[in-house]
mmCIF file of C-alpha atoms and ligand atoms in Angstrom:
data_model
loop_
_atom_site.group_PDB
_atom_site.id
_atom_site.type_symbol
_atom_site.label_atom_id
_atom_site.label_comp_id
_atom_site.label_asym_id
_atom_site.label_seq_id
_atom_site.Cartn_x
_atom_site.Cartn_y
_atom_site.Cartn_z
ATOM 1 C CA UNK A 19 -6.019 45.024 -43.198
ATOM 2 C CA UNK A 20 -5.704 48.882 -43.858
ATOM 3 C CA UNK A 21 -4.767 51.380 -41.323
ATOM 4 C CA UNK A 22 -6.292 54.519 -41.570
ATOM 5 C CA UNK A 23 -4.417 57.667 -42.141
ATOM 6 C CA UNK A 24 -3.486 59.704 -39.660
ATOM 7 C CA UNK A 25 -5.087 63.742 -40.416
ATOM 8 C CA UNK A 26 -2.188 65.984 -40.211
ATOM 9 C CA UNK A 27 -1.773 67.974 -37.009
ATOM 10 C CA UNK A 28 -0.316 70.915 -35.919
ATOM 11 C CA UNK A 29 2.911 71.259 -34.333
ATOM 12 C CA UNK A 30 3.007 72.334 -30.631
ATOM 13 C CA UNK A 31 4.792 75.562 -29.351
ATOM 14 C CA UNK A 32 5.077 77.100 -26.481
ATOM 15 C CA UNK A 33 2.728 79.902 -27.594
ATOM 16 C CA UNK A 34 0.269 77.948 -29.579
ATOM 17 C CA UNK A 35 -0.095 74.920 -26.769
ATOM 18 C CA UNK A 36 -2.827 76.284 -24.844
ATOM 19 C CA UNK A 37 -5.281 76.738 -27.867
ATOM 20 C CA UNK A 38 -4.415 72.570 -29.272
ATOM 21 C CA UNK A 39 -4.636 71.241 -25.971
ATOM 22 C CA UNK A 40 -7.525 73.132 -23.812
ATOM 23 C CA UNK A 41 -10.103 70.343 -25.189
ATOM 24 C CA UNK A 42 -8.546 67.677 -22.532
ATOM 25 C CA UNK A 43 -10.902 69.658 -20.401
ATOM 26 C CA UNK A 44 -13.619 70.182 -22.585
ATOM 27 C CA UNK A 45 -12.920 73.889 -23.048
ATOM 28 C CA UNK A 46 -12.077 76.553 -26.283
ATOM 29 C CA UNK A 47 -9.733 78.972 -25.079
ATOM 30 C CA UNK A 48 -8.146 82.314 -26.455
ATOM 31 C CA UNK A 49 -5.761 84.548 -25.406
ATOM 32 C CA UNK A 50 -7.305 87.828 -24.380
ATOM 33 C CA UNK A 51 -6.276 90.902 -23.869
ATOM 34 C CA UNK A 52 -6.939 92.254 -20.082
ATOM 35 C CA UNK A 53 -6.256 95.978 -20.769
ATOM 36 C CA UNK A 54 -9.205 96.501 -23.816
ATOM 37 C CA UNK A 55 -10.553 93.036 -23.446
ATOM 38 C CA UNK A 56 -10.193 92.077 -27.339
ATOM 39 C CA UNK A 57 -9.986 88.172 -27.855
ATOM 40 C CA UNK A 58 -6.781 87.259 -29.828
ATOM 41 C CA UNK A 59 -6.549 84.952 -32.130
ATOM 42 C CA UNK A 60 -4.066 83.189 -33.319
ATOM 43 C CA UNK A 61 -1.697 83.695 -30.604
ATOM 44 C CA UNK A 62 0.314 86.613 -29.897
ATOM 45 C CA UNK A 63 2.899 87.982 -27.490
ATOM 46 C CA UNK A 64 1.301 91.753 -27.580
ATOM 47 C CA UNK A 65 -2.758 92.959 -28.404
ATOM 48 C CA UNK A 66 -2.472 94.303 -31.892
ATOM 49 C CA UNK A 67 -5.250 96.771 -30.851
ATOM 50 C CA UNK A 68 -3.847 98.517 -28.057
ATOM 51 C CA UNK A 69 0.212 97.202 -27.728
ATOM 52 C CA UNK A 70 -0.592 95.977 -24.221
ATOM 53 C CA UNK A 71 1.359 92.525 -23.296
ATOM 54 C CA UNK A 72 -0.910 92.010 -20.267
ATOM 55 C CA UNK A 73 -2.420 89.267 -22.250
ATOM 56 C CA UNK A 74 -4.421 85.818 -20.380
ATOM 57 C CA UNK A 75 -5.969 82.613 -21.563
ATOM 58 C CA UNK A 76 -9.832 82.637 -20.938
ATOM 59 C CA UNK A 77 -12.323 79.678 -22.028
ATOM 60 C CA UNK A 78 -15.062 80.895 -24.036
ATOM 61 C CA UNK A 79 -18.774 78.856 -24.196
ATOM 62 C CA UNK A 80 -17.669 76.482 -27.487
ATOM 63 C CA UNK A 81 -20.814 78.734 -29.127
ATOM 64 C CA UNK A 82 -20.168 79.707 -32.475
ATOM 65 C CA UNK A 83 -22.326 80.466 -35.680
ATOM 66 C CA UNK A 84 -21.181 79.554 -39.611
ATOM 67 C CA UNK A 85 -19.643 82.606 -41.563
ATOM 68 C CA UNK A 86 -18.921 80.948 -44.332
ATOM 69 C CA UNK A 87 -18.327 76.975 -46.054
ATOM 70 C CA UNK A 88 -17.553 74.731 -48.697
ATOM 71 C CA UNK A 89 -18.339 71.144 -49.026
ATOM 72 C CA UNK A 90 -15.188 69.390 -50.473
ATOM 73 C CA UNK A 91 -15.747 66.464 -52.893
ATOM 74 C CA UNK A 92 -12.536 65.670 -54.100
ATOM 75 C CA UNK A 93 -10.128 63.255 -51.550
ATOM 76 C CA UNK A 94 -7.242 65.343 -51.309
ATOM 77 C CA UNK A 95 -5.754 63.269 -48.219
ATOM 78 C CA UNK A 96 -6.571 59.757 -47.113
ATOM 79 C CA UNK A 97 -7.692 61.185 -43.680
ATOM 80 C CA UNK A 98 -10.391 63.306 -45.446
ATOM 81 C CA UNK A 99 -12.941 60.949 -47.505
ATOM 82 C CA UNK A 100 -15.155 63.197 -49.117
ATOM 83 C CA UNK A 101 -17.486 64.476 -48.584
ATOM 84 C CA UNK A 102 -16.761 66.962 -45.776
ATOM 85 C CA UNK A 103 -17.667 70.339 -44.725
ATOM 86 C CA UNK A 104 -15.143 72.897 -44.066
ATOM 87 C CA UNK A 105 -16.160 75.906 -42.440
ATOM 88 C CA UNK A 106 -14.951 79.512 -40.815
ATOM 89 C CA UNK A 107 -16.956 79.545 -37.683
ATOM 90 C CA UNK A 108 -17.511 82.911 -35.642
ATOM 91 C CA UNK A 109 -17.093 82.613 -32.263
ATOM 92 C CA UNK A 110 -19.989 83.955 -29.900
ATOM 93 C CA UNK A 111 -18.717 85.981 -27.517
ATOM 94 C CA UNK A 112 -16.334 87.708 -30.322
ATOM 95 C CA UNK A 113 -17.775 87.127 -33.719
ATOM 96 C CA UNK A 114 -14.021 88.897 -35.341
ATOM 97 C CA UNK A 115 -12.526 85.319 -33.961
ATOM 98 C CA UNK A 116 -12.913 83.137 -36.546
ATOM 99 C CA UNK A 117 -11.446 79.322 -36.614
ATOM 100 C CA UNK A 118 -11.156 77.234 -39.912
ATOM 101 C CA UNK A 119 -12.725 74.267 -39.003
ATOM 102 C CA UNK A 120 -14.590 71.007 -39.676
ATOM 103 C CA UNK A 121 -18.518 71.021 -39.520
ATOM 104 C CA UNK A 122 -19.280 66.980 -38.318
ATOM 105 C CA UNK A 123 -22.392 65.117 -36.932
ATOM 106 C CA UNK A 124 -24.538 66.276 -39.538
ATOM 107 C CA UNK A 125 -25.061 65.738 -43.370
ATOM 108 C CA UNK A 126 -23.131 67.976 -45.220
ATOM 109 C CA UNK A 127 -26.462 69.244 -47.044
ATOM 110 C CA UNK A 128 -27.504 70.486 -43.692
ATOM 111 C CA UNK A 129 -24.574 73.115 -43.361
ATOM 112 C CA UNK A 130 -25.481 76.754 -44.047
ATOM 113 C CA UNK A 131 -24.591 79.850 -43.869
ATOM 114 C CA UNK A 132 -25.510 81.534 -39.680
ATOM 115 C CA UNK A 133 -25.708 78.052 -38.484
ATOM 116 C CA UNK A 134 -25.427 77.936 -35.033
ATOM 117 C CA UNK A 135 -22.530 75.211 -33.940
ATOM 118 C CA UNK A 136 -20.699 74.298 -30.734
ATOM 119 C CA UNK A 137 -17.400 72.944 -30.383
ATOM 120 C CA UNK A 138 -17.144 69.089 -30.194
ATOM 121 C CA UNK A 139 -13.181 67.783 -29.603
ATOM 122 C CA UNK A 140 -11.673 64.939 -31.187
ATOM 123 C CA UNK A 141 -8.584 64.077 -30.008
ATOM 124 C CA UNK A 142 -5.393 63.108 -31.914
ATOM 125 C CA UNK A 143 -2.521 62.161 -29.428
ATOM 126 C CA UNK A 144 -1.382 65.330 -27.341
ATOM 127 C CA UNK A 145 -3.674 67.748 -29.959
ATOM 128 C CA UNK A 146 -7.402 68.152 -29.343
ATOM 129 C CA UNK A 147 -8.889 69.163 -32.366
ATOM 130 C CA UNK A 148 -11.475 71.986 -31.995
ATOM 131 C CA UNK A 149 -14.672 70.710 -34.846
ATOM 132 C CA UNK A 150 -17.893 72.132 -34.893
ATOM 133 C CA UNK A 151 -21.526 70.403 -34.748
ATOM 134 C CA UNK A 152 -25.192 71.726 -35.343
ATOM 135 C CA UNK A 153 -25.544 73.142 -31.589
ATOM 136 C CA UNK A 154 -27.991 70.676 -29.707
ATOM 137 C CA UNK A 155 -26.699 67.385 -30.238
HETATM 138 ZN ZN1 ZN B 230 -5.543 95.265 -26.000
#
């Protein structure tokens, strides 16, 4: 009997934490900056835009739409059979955040370019991975 093969996963820090583990409650969260209100992303101790360091966590809605994709074909790692869709997703409320990300629950033929997409978690120990889905199901 085969096991399957664990994805790799990204290491925890005491900066990066909130983002890898927000989907325990069902959330996508970025820092943001309180004095101009920019989202930040990834993590950072001070807002590039305006040098402030009065920077919180806030959940966004999980919306997103597809900037950009590639289907992969070729199985590169035993956790990824092909074929799979990776994407850069725009989030809604600040279409400058992007995530590299999985598109799943759909045919890969179905991904396109300004697809709209919500987050879906899928959890791998103490990481929640934020993946994408055609928004609706
Ligand atoms: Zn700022």
């Amino acid at each position: 009997m085969s096991e399957s093969i664990a994805r790799p996963l990204p290491a925890l820090t005491a900066g990066n934490t909130f983002f890898w583990t927000s989907g325990a409650q069902g959330e996508l969260r970025f820092q943001r900056c309180q004095a101009c209100r920019t989202y930040l992303h990834p993590p950072v101790p001070r807002c590039p835009q305006c040098l402030s360091d009065d920077i919180e966590v806030e959940a966004v809605s999980g919306r997103a739409t597809v900037g950009a994709y590639t289907i992969n074909h070729h199985p590169w790692h035993p956790a990824f059979p092909p074929p799979y869709a990776v994407a850069i997703v725009e989030i809604e409320e600040a279409p400058y955040v992007r995530l590299t990300t999985n598109i799943v629950n759909c045919d890969v033929d179905e991904v396109t370019i300004g697809m709209a997409v919500q987050v879906r978690f899928e959890r791998a120990g103490e990481v929640w991975l934020p993946l994408f889905e055609p928004r609706g199901r």
